[in-house]
CSV table of C-alpha atoms and ligand atoms in Angstrom, one decimal:
chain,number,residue,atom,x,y,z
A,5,UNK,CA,-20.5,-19.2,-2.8
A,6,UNK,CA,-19.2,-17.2,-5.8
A,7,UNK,CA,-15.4,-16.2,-6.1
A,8,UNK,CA,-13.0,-16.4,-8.9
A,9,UNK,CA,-9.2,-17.2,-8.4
A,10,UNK,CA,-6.6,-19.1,-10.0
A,11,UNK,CA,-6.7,-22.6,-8.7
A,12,UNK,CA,-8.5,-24.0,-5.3
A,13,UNK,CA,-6.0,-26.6,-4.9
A,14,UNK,CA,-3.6,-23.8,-3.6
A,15,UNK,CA,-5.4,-23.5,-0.9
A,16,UNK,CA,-2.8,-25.2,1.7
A,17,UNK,CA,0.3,-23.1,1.1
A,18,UNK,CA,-2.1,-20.4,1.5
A,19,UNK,CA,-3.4,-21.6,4.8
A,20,UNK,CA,0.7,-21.6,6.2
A,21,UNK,CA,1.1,-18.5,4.8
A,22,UNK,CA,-2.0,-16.9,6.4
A,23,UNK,CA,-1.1,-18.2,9.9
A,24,UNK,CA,2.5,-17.8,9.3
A,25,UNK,CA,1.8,-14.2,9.1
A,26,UNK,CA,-0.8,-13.7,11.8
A,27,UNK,CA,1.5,-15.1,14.5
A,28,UNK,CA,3.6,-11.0,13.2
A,29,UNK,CA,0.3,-9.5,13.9
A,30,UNK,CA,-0.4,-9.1,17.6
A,31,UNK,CA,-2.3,-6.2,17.5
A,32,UNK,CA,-4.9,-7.4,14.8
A,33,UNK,CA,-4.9,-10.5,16.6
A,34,UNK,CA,-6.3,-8.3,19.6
A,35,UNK,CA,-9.1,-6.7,17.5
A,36,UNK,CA,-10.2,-9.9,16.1
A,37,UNK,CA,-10.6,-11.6,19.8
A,38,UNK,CA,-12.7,-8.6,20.5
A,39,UNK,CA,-14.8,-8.8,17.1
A,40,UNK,CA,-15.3,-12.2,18.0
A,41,UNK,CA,-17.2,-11.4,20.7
A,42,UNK,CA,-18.9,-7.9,20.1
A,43,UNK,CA,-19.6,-8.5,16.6
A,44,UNK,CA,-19.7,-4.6,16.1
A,45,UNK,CA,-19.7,-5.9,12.1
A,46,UNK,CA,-22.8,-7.9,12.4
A,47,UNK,CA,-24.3,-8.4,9.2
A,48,UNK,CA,-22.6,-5.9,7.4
A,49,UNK,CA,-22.4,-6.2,3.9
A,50,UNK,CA,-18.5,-5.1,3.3
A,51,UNK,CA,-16.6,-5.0,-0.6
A,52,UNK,CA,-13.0,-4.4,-0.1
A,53,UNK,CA,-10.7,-4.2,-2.9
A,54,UNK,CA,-6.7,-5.0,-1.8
A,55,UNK,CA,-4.1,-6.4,-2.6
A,56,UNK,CA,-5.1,-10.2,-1.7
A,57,UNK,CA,-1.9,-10.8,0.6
A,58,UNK,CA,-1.1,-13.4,3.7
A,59,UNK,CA,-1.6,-9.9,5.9
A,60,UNK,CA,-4.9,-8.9,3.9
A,61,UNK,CA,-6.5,-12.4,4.8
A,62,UNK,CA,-5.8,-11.6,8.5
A,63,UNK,CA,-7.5,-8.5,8.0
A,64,UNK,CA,-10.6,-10.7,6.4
A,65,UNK,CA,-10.8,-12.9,9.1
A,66,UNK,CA,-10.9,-10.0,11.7
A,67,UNK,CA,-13.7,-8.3,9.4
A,68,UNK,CA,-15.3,-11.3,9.0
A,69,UNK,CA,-14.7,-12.6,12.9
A,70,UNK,CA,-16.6,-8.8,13.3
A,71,UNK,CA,-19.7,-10.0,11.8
A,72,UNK,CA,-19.4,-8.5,8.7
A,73,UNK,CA,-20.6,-10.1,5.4
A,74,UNK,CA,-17.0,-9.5,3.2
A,75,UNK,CA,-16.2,-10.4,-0.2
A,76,UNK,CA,-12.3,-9.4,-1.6
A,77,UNK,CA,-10.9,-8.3,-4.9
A,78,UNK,CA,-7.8,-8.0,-5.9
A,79,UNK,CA,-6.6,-3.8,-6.3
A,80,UNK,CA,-3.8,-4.6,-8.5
A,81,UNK,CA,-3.2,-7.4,-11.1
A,82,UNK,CA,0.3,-8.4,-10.2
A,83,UNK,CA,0.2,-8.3,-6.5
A,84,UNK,CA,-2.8,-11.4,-5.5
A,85,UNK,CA,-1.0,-14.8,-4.2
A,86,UNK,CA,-3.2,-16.9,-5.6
A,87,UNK,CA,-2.7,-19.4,-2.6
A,88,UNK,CA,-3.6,-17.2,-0.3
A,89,UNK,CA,-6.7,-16.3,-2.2
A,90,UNK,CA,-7.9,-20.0,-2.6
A,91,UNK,CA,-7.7,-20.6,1.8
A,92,UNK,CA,-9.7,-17.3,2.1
A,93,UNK,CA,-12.3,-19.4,-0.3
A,94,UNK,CA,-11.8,-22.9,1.1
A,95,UNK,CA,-10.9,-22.4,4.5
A,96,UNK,CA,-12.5,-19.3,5.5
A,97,UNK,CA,-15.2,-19.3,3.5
A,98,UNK,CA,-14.7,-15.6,2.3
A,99,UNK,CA,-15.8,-15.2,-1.4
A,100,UNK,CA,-12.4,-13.6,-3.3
A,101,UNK,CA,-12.3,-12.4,-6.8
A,102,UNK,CA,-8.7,-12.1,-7.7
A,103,UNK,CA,-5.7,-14.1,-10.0
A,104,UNK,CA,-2.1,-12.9,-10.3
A,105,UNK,CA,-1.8,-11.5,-13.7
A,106,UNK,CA,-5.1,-10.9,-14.6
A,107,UNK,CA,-5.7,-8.6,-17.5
A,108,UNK,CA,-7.3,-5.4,-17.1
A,109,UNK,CA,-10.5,-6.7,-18.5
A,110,UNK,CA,-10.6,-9.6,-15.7
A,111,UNK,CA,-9.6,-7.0,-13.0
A,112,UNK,CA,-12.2,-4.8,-13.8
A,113,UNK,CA,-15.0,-7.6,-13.7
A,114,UNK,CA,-13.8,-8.9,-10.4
A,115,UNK,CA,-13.8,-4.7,-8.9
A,116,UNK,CA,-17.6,-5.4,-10.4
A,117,UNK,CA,-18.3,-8.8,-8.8
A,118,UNK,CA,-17.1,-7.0,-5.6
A,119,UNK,CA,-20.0,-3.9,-6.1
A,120,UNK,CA,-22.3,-6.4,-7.4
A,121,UNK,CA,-22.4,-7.5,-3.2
A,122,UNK,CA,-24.2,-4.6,-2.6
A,123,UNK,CA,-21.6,-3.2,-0.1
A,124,UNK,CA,-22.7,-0.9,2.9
A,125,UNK,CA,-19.6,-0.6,3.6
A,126,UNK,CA,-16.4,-0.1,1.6
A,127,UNK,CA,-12.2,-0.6,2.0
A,128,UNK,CA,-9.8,0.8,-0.8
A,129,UNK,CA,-6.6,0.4,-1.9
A,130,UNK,CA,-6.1,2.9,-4.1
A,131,UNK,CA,-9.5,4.3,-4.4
A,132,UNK,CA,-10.7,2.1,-7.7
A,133,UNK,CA,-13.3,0.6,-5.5
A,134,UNK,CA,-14.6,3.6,-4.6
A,135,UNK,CA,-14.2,5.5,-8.3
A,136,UNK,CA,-16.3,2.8,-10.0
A,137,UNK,CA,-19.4,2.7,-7.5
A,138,UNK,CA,-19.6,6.6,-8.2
A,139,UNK,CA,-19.4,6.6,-11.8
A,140,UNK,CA,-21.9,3.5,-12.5
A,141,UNK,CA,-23.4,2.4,-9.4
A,142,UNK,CA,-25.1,5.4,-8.8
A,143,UNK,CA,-27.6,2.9,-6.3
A,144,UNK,CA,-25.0,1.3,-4.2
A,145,UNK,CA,-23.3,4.8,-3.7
A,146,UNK,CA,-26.1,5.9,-1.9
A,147,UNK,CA,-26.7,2.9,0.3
A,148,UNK,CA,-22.4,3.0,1.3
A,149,UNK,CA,-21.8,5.1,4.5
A,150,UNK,CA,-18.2,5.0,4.5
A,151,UNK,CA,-15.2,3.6,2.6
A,152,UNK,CA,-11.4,3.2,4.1
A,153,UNK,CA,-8.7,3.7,1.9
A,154,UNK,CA,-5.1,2.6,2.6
A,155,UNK,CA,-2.9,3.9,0.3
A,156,UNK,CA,-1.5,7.5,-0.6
A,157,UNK,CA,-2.5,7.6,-4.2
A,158,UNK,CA,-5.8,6.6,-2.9
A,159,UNK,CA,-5.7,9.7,-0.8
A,160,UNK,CA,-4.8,11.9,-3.5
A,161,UNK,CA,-7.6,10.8,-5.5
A,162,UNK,CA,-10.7,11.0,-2.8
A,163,UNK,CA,-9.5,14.6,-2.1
A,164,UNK,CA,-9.6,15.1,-5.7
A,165,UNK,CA,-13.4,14.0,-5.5
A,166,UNK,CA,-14.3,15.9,-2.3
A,167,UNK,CA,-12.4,18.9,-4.2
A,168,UNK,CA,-14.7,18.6,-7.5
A,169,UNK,CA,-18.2,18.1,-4.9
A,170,UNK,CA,-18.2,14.9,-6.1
A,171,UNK,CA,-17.7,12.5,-2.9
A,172,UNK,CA,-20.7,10.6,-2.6
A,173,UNK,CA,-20.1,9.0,1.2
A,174,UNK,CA,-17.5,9.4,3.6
A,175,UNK,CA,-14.1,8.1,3.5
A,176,UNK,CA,-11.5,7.7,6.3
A,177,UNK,CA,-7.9,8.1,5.0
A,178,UNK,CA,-6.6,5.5,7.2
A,179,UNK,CA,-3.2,6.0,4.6
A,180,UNK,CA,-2.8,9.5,6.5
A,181,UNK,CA,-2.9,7.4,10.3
A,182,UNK,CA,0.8,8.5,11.7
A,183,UNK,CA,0.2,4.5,12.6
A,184,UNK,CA,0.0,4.1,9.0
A,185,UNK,CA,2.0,5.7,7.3
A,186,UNK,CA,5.1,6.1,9.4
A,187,UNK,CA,5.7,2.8,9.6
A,188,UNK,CA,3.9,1.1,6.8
A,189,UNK,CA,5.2,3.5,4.3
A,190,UNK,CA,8.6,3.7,5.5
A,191,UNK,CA,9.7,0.7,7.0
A,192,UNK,CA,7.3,-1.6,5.2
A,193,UNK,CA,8.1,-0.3,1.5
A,194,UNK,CA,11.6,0.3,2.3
A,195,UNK,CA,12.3,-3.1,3.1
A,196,UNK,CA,9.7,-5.2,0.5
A,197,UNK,CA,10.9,-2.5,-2.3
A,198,UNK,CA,14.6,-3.7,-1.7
A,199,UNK,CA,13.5,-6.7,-1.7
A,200,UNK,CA,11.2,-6.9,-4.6
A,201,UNK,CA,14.5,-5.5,-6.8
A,202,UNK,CA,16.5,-7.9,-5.1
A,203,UNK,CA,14.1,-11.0,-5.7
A,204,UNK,CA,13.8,-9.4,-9.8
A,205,UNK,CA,17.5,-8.7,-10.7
A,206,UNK,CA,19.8,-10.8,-7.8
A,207,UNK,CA,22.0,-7.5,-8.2
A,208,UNK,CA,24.0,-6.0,-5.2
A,209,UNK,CA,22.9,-2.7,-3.9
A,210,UNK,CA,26.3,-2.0,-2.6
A,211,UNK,CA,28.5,0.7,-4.5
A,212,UNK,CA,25.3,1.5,-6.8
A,213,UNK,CA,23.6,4.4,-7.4
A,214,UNK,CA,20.5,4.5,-6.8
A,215,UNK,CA,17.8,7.1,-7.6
A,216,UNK,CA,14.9,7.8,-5.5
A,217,UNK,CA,12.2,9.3,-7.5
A,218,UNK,CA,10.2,11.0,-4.2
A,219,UNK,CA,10.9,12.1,-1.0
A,220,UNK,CA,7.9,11.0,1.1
A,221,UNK,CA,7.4,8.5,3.6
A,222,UNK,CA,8.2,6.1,1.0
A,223,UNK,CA,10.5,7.6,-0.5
A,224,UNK,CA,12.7,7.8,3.3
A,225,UNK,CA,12.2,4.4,3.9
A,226,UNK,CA,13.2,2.8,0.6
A,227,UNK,CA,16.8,5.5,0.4
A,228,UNK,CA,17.5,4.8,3.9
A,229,UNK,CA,17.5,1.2,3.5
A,230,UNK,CA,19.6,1.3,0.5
A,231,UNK,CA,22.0,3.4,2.1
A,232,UNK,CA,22.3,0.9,4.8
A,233,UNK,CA,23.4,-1.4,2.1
A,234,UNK,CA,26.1,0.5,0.6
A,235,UNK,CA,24.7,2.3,-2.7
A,236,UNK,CA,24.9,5.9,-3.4
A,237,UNK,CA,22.0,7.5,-2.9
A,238,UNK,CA,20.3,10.1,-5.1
A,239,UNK,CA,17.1,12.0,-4.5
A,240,UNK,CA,14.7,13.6,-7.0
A,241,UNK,CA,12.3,15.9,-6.0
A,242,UNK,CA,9.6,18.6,-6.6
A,243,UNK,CA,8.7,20.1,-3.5
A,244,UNK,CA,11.5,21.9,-1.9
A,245,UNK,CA,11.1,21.2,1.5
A,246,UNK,CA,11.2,17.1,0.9
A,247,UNK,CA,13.9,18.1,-0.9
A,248,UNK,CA,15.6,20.2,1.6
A,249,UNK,CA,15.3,17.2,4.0
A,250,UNK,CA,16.6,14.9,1.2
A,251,UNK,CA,20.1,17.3,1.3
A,252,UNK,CA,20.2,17.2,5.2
A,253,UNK,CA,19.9,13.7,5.0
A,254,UNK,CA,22.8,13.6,3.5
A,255,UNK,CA,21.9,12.2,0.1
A,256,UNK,CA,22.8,13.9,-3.2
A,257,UNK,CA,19.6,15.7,-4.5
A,258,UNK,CA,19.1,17.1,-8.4
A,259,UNK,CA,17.3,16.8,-11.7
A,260,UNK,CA,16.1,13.6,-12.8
A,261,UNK,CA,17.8,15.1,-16.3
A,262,UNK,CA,21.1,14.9,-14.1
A,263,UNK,CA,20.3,12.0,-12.1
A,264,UNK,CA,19.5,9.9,-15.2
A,265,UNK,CA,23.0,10.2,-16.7
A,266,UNK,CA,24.8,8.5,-13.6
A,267,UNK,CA,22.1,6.2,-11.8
A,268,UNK,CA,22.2,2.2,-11.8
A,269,UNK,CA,19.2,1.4,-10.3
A,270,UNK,CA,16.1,4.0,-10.8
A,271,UNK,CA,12.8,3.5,-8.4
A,272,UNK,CA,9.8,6.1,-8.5
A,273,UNK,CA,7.9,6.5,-5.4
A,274,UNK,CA,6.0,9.4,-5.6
A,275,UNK,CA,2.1,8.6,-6.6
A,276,UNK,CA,2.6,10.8,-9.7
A,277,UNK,CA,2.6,10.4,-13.4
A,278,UNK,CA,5.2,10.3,-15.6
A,279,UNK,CA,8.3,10.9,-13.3
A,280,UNK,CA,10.6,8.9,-15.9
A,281,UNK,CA,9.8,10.1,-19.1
A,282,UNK,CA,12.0,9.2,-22.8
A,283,UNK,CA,14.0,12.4,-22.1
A,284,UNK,CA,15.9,10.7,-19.3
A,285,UNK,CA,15.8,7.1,-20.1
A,286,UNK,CA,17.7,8.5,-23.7
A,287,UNK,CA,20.4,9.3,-21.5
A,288,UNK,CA,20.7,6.2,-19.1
A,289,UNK,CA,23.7,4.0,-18.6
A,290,UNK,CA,24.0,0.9,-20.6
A,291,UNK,CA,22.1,-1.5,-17.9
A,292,UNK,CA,20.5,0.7,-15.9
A,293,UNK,CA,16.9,-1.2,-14.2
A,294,UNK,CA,13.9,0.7,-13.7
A,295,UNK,CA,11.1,-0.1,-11.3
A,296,UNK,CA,8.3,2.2,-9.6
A,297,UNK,CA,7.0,1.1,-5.9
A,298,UNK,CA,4.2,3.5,-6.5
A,299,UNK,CA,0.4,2.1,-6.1
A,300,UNK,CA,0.2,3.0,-10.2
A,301,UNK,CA,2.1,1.5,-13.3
A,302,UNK,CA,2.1,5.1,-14.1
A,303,UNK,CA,5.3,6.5,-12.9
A,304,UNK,CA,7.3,5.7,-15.5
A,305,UNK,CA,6.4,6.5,-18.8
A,306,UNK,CA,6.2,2.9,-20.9
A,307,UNK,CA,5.1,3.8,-24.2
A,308,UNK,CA,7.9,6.6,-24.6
A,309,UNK,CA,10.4,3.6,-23.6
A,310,UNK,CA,8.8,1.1,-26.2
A,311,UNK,CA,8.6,4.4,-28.7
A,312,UNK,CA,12.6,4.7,-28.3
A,313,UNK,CA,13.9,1.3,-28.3
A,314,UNK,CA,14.7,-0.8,-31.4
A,315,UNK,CA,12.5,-3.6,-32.0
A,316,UNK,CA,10.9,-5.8,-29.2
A,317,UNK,CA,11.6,-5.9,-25.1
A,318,UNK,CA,13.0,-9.1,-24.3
A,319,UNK,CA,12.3,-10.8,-20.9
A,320,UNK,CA,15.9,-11.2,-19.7
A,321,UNK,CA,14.3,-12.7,-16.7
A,322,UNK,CA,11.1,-13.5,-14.7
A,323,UNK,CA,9.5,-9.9,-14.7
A,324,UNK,CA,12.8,-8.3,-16.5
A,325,UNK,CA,12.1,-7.2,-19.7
A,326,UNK,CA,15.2,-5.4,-21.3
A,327,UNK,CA,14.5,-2.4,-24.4
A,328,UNK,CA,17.7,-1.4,-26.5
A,329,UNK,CA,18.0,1.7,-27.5
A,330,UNK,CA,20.0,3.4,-30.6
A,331,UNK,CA,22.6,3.8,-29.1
A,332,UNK,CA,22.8,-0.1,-27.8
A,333,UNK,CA,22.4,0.9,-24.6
A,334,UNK,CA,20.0,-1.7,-22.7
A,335,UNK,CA,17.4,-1.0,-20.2
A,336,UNK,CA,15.9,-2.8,-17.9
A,337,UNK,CA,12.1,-2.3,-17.1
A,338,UNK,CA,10.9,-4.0,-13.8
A,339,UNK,CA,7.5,-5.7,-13.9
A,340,UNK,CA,6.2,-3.7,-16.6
A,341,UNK,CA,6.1,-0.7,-14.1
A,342,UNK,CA,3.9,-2.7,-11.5
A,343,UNK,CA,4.4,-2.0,-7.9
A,344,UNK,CA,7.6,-4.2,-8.0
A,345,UNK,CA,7.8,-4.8,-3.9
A,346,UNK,CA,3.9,-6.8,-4.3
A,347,UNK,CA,4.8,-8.0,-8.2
A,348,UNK,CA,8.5,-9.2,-7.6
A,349,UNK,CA,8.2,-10.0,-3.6
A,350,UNK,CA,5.6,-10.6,-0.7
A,351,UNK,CA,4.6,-6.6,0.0
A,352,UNK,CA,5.5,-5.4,3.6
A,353,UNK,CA,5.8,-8.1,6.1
A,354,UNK,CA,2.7,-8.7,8.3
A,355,UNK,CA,4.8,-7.3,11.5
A,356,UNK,CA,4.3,-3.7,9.6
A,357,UNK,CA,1.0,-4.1,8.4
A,358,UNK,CA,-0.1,-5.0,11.5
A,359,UNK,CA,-0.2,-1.7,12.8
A,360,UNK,CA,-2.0,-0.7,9.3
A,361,UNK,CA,-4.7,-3.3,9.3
A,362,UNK,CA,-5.5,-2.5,13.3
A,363,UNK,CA,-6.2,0.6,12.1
A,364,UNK,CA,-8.5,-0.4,9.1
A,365,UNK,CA,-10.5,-2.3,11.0
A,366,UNK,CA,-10.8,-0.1,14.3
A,367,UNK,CA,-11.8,2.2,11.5
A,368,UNK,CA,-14.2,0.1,9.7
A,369,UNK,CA,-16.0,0.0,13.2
A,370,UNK,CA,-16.1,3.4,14.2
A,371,UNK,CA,-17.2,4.3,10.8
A,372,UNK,CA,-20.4,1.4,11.8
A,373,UNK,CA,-20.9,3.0,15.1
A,374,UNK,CA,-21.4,6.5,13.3
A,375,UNK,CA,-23.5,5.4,10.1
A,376,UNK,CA,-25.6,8.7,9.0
A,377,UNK,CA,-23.6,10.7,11.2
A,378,UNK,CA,-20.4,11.2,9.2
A,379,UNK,CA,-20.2,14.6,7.1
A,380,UNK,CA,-19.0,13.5,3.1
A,381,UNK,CA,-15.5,14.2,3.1
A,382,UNK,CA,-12.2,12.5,3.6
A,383,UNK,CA,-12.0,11.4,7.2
A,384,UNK,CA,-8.7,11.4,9.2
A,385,UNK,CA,-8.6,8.1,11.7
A,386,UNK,CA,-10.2,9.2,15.3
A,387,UNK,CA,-6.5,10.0,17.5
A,388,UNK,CA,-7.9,7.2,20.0
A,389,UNK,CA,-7.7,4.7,17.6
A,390,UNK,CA,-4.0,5.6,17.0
A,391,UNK,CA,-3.2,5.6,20.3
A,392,UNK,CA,-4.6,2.4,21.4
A,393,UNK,CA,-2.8,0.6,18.5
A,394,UNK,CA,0.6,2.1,18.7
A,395,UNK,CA,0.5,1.6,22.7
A,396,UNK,CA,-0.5,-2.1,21.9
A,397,UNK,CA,2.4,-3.0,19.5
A,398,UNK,CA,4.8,-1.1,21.9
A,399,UNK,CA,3.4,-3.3,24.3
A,400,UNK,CA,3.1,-6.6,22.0
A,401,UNK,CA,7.0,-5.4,21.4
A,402,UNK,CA,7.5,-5.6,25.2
A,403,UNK,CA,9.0,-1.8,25.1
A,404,UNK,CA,7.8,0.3,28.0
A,405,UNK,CA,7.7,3.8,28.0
A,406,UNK,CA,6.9,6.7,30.7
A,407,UNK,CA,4.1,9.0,32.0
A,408,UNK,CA,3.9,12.6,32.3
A,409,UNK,CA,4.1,13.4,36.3
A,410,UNK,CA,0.9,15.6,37.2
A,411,UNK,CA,4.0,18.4,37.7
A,412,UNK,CA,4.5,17.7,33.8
A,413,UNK,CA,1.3,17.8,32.5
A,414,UNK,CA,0.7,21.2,34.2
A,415,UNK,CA,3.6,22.6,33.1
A,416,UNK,CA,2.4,21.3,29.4
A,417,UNK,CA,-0.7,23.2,29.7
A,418,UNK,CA,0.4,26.5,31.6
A,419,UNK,CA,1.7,29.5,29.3
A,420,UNK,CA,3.0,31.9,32.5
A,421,UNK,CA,5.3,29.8,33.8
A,422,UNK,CA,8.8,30.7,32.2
A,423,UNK,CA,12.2,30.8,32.9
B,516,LIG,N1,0.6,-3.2,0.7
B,516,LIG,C1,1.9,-3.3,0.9
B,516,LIG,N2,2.3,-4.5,1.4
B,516,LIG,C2,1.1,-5.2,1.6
B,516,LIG,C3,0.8,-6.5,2.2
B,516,LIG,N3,1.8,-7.3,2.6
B,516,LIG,N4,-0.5,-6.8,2.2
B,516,LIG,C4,-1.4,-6.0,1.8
B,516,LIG,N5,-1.2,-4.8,1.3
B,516,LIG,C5,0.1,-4.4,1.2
């Protein structure tokens, strides 16, 4: 078997880890029993490129436990635990290319290896599994009949492609799942974001302000858990509406210009580019730490940092790396820009992406059951799928809830009855 990861010896913590997690995931637990005996995956030659986590080698194991043929790389240099990846090798024999801290050169050779499988079927975490078949693997593209992808910038990119006609195969935006990204985006980065900042910098949230660049799921989860922990709260926004909501909320909502001249403790979480630029970090507070929870170390605006500050960074701590301005005024730069709750922490905890991983791999098969029959655009996930899985972790949560009476349900799909 070929794979590529950091060290095999790992491969025990990795193991603990694995199962430690799985015993969170009920409801992937569930899908895997049934895999294991319907093999809807048989023989399924499957690349999937995430972020090579405790939860992500449940996921394998159920994909795998489904018959399919899997291999794994890693969709982000800084968030693989290279443990983890060397039991997927030894002790469940799934090929994984993936080391924490690869380069960009290793990363991209190991999105290769994973094409090089000859997938049929594809899973994305932020859509560079998926970009790279369609601009060289014009061969493979034609052979895939569907890709998942599970993140938002992921999203925004394979509507960009099904915008431009260039969508080669159909892809199901399991991000978009309300099992998804409710809960996955705004508990499970809320918390791991927290604690990824925490984990970096050991600093207290309470009494800070904190500045949420974005106003999405995201966004809500990571401000409301800092709110719960005593800081200020600040949002930045462009769309009025989040915005809006922001205000109701009852956090203070303004210009990043404004927001940069009193915040502690920045974090972008908006999928875009460049939402910290020079202009603002020129007018930070002596101290103030920057991080981005986006999928992309694009958020903040690096090279206009490294442009303004006076000689080198300097690595304060692990993954801290502190410019100086002009003006003496030192700011701290969080894991280069990386995703800082994978880089810094663990990601979300498995109980959260338990609901998101059900869903990938009810997806996977549903996307097996209609091979040749999907139209090429960006799917959403069937509303069955979301049902069973949110009524199982309900369930798996031992929370009951009620039925509409038959009087209910006609009085839901009358329109004469009135007052
Ligand atoms: N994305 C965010 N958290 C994650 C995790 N724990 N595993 C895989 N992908 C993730």
């Amino acid at each position: 078997m070929n794979y590529d990861i950091h060290n095999i010896e790992l491969a025990g913590e990795g193991k603990r880890r694995i199962e430690w997690a799985e015993g969170d995931m009920p409801v992937l637990r569930q899908v895997k029993e049934r895999f294991e005996k319907e093999k809807p995956l048989q023989g399924k030659k499957m690349s999937a490129c995430l972020h090579v986590t405790a939860e992500t080698a449940n996921l394998a194991r159920t994909l795998k436990a489904g018959g399919a043929d899997l291999v794994l790389c890693a969709s982000n240099p800084l968030s693989t635990q290279d443990d983890v990846a060397a039991s997927l090798v030894k002790d469940f024999n799934i090929p994984v290319y993936a080391i924490f801290g690869e380069d960009n050169k290793i990363y991209y050779k190991h999105i290769h290896a994973a094409i090089a499988h000859g997938p049929v079927v594809t899973m994305d975490d932020g859509a560079d599994l998926v970009s790279n078949i369609h601009s060289d693997y014009p061969e493979i593209a034609k052979n895939v009949i569907g890709s998942m992808e599970e993140t938002t910038t992921g999203v925004i990119r394979l509507r960009a492609m099904a915008n431009d006609g260039a969508l080669k195969f159909p892809v199901i935006a399991v991000n978009d799942a309300t099992t998804k990204n409710l809960f996955d985006n705004r508990y499970g980065t809320g918390q791991s974001t927290v604690d990824g900042i925490i984990r970096a910098t050991d600093i207290l949230l309470a009494g800070k302000n904190v500045v949420v660049a974005g106003y999405g799921w995201c966004g809500k989860g990571f401000a409301m858990r800092c709110h719960g922990m005593g800081a200020n709260v600040i949002v930045t926004e462009v769309d009025p509406i989040r915005a809006l909501e922001a205000a109701m909320d009852g956090f203070r909502v303004m210009t990043m210009i404004e927001a940069a001249k009193i915040g502690d403790l920045f974090c972008t979480l908006t999928g875009d580019i460049h939402v910290i630029r020079g202009e603002h970090v020129k007018l930070m507070k002596d101290g103030a730490i920057v991080a981005n929870s986006g999928h992309f170390n694009v958020e903040i605006n690096i090279d206009e940092i490294k442009d303004l500050a006076v000689g080198e960074p300097v690595e304060v701590r692990h993954l801290v790396d502190q410019y100086t301005l002009p003006n003496g005024n030192r700011i701290r730069l969080l894991a280069d820009g990386r995703l800082i709750n994978l880089a810094a922490a663990e990601g979300h905890p498995a109980s959260v992406m338990d609901m998101s991983f059900a869903t990938q791999a009810l997806a996977t098969e549903w996307v097996v059951q209609n091979a040749g029959k999907l139209e090429v655009k960006v799917h959403n996930v069937p509303t069955a799928i979301e049902d069973w899985v949110s009524r199982l972790k309900l369930s798996s949560m031992k929370i009951e809830i009620d039925e509409l009476t038959e009087e209910q349900k006609e009085y839901l799909a009358s329109w004469e009855m009135g007052t």
